[in-house]
Phi, psi and omega in degrees: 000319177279025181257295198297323181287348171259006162276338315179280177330282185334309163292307179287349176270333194266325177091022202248324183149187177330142181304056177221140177243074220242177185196149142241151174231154170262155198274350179276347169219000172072009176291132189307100160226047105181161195258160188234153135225186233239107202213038172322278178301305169330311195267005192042031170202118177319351177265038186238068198256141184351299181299304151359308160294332198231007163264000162280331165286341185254000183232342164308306172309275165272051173050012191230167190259337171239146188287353199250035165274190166304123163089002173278166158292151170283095174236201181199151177241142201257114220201120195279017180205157167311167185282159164291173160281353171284333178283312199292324182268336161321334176258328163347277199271033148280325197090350169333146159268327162236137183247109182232122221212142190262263203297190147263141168341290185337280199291353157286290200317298208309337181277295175148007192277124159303093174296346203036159175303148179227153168324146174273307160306045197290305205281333174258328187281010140309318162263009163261018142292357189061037115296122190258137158245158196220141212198144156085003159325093182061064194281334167297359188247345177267343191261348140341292187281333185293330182283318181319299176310312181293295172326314183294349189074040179293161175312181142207078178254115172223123204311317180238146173220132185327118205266000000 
Protein backbone atom coordinates (compact mmCIF):
# COMPACT_ATOMS: atom_id res chain seq x y z
CA UNK A 1 0.00 0.00 0.00
CA UNK A 2 2.73 2.39 0.68
CA UNK A 3 4.38 1.89 -2.91
CA UNK A 4 0.74 3.08 -4.56
CA UNK A 5 0.70 5.99 -2.06
CA UNK A 6 4.00 7.29 -2.96
CA UNK A 7 3.35 6.84 -6.77
CA UNK A 8 -0.05 9.00 -5.83
CA UNK A 9 2.90 11.39 -4.01
CA UNK A 10 4.76 11.06 -6.97
CA UNK A 11 2.04 12.23 -9.25
CA UNK A 12 1.28 14.81 -7.41
CA UNK A 13 4.92 16.70 -6.56
CA UNK A 14 5.61 15.97 -10.34
CA UNK A 15 2.47 18.01 -11.80
CA UNK A 16 1.54 14.39 -13.61
CA UNK A 17 -2.16 14.08 -12.46
CA UNK A 18 -4.32 13.18 -9.69
CA UNK A 19 -3.62 11.88 -5.92
CA UNK A 20 -4.60 8.19 -6.89
CA UNK A 21 -2.42 5.73 -7.16
CA UNK A 22 -2.99 1.91 -8.00
CA UNK A 23 -0.44 -1.48 -8.85
CA UNK A 24 -1.43 -5.11 -9.43
CA UNK A 25 0.67 -7.71 -8.07
CA UNK A 26 0.48 -11.43 -7.74
CA UNK A 27 -0.52 -12.61 -4.65
CA UNK A 28 1.51 -15.39 -3.64
CA UNK A 29 4.99 -14.15 -4.05
CA UNK A 30 4.12 -10.36 -4.33
CA UNK A 31 5.85 -9.81 -7.53
CA UNK A 32 5.13 -6.11 -9.08
CA UNK A 33 3.40 -6.37 -12.26
CA UNK A 34 2.22 -3.26 -13.11
CA UNK A 35 1.62 0.23 -12.10
CA UNK A 36 -0.86 2.70 -12.57
CA UNK A 37 -1.37 6.57 -11.59
CA UNK A 38 -4.47 8.82 -12.28
CA UNK A 39 -3.32 10.71 -15.75
CA UNK A 40 -6.77 11.92 -16.68
CA UNK A 41 -5.81 15.47 -17.86
CA UNK A 42 -2.53 14.47 -19.19
CA UNK A 43 -3.86 12.10 -21.21
CA UNK A 44 -7.36 13.68 -22.14
CA UNK A 45 -9.27 11.15 -21.25
CA UNK A 46 -11.62 10.18 -18.18
CA UNK A 47 -11.15 6.82 -18.27
CA UNK A 48 -7.70 7.08 -17.39
CA UNK A 49 -7.86 6.73 -13.27
CA UNK A 50 -5.02 4.79 -11.49
CA UNK A 51 -7.15 1.52 -11.44
CA UNK A 52 -7.86 1.70 -14.77
CA UNK A 53 -3.88 2.32 -15.85
CA UNK A 54 -2.57 -0.14 -14.26
CA UNK A 55 -5.20 -3.11 -14.81
CA UNK A 56 -4.72 -2.16 -18.20
CA UNK A 57 -1.29 -2.36 -18.07
CA UNK A 58 -1.37 -5.38 -16.06
CA UNK A 59 -3.41 -7.00 -19.11
CA UNK A 60 -0.90 -5.92 -21.49
CA UNK A 61 1.97 -7.34 -19.55
CA UNK A 62 0.31 -10.45 -19.40
CA UNK A 63 -0.86 -10.74 -22.90
CA UNK A 64 -4.30 -11.78 -21.98
CA UNK A 65 -7.60 -9.96 -21.42
CA UNK A 66 -8.76 -11.83 -18.59
CA UNK A 67 -6.06 -11.66 -15.30
CA UNK A 68 -8.12 -14.91 -13.48
CA UNK A 69 -7.98 -17.10 -16.42
CA UNK A 70 -6.31 -20.59 -16.32
CA UNK A 71 -2.80 -20.88 -15.85
CA UNK A 72 -2.81 -17.04 -14.81
CA UNK A 73 -1.43 -16.14 -11.34
CA UNK A 74 -3.66 -15.34 -8.47
CA UNK A 75 -3.67 -11.47 -8.84
CA UNK A 76 -4.86 -8.06 -6.72
CA UNK A 77 -4.70 -4.97 -7.10
CA UNK A 78 -3.54 -2.69 -4.75
CA UNK A 79 -5.41 1.25 -5.07
CA UNK A 80 -4.62 4.03 -2.69
CA UNK A 81 -8.45 4.81 -2.56
CA UNK A 82 -11.71 2.72 -3.08
CA UNK A 83 -12.61 2.25 -6.59
CA UNK A 84 -15.06 4.80 -8.39
CA UNK A 85 -17.82 3.29 -10.01
CA UNK A 86 -15.85 2.90 -13.05
CA UNK A 87 -13.29 1.06 -11.45
CA UNK A 88 -15.50 -0.85 -9.22
CA UNK A 89 -16.86 -2.61 -12.89
CA UNK A 90 -13.23 -2.65 -14.29
CA UNK A 91 -12.12 -4.90 -11.65
CA UNK A 92 -15.41 -6.87 -11.96
CA UNK A 93 -14.20 -8.18 -15.72
CA UNK A 94 -10.38 -7.83 -14.87
CA UNK A 95 -10.24 -10.91 -13.14
CA UNK A 96 -8.12 -9.62 -10.01
CA UNK A 97 -8.85 -12.02 -7.17
CA UNK A 98 -8.32 -9.17 -4.62
CA UNK A 99 -8.66 -5.68 -3.97
CA UNK A 100 -6.85 -3.41 -1.12
CA UNK A 101 -7.68 0.05 -0.87
CA UNK A 102 -6.26 2.97 1.32
CA UNK A 103 -8.27 5.96 1.43
CA UNK A 104 -12.28 5.78 1.29
CA UNK A 105 -14.69 6.95 -1.62
CA UNK A 106 -15.43 9.90 1.24
CA UNK A 107 -12.46 11.28 1.60
CA UNK A 108 -12.14 11.71 -2.25
CA UNK A 109 -15.59 13.26 -2.25
CA UNK A 110 -14.28 15.63 0.71
CA UNK A 111 -11.84 16.87 -1.67
CA UNK A 112 -14.68 17.66 -4.18
CA UNK A 113 -13.69 14.43 -6.88
CA UNK A 114 -16.93 13.00 -8.05
CA UNK A 115 -17.07 9.15 -7.25
CA UNK A 116 -20.18 8.20 -8.76
CA UNK A 117 -22.67 5.74 -7.53
CA UNK A 118 -22.03 2.38 -6.85
CA UNK A 119 -24.26 -0.58 -5.01
CA UNK A 120 -24.05 0.41 -1.01
CA UNK A 121 -22.95 -3.38 -1.05
CA UNK A 122 -20.11 -2.60 -3.58
CA UNK A 123 -17.79 -5.20 -1.06
CA UNK A 124 -20.26 -7.68 -1.27
CA UNK A 125 -21.17 -7.97 -4.63
CA UNK A 126 -17.46 -8.10 -5.40
CA UNK A 127 -17.41 -10.92 -3.40
CA UNK A 128 -19.81 -13.08 -4.62
CA UNK A 129 -17.72 -12.88 -7.67
CA UNK A 130 -14.75 -14.39 -5.20
CA UNK A 131 -13.22 -10.74 -4.92
CA UNK A 132 -11.99 -10.48 -1.25
CA UNK A 133 -11.51 -6.63 -0.45
CA UNK A 134 -9.59 -5.34 1.94
CA UNK A 135 -10.35 -1.57 3.20
CA UNK A 136 -8.67 1.56 5.52
CA UNK A 137 -5.03 0.33 4.63
CA UNK A 138 -2.49 3.35 5.99
CA UNK A 139 -5.92 5.03 4.67
CA UNK A 140 -4.70 8.29 6.85
CA UNK A 141 -1.89 8.19 4.60
CA UNK A 142 -3.90 7.96 1.65
CA UNK A 143 -5.71 11.06 2.75
CA UNK A 144 -2.60 12.76 3.23
CA UNK A 145 -2.12 13.13 -0.84
CA UNK A 146 -5.70 14.23 -1.27
CA UNK A 147 -5.13 17.10 1.08
CA UNK A 148 -1.81 17.82 -0.26
CA UNK A 149 -3.05 17.88 -3.78
CA UNK A 150 -6.10 20.15 -2.60
CA UNK A 151 -3.61 22.68 -0.93
CA UNK A 152 -1.63 22.54 -4.11
CA UNK A 153 -4.73 23.77 -6.03
CA UNK A 154 -4.63 20.33 -7.99
CA UNK A 155 -7.67 20.44 -10.74
CA UNK A 156 -10.78 18.29 -9.11
CA UNK A 157 -12.20 17.43 -12.67
CA UNK A 158 -15.40 15.94 -12.86
CA UNK A 159 -17.28 15.77 -16.15
CA UNK A 160 -20.90 16.16 -13.94
CA UNK A 161 -21.42 17.50 -11.01
CA UNK A 162 -24.72 17.04 -9.03
CA UNK A 163 -27.21 20.37 -9.53
Amino acid sequence: MRFVIQLALTNVTAKTGGPFGAAVFETKTGRLISVGVNIVEPSNCSLAHAEMVALANAHHALRHFDLGADGMPTLELVTSCEPCAMCYGAIMWSGVRKVMCGARGVDALAIGFDEAPKPKNWVMELKKRRITVTSDLCRDEAITIFQRYHRSGGRIYNARREA
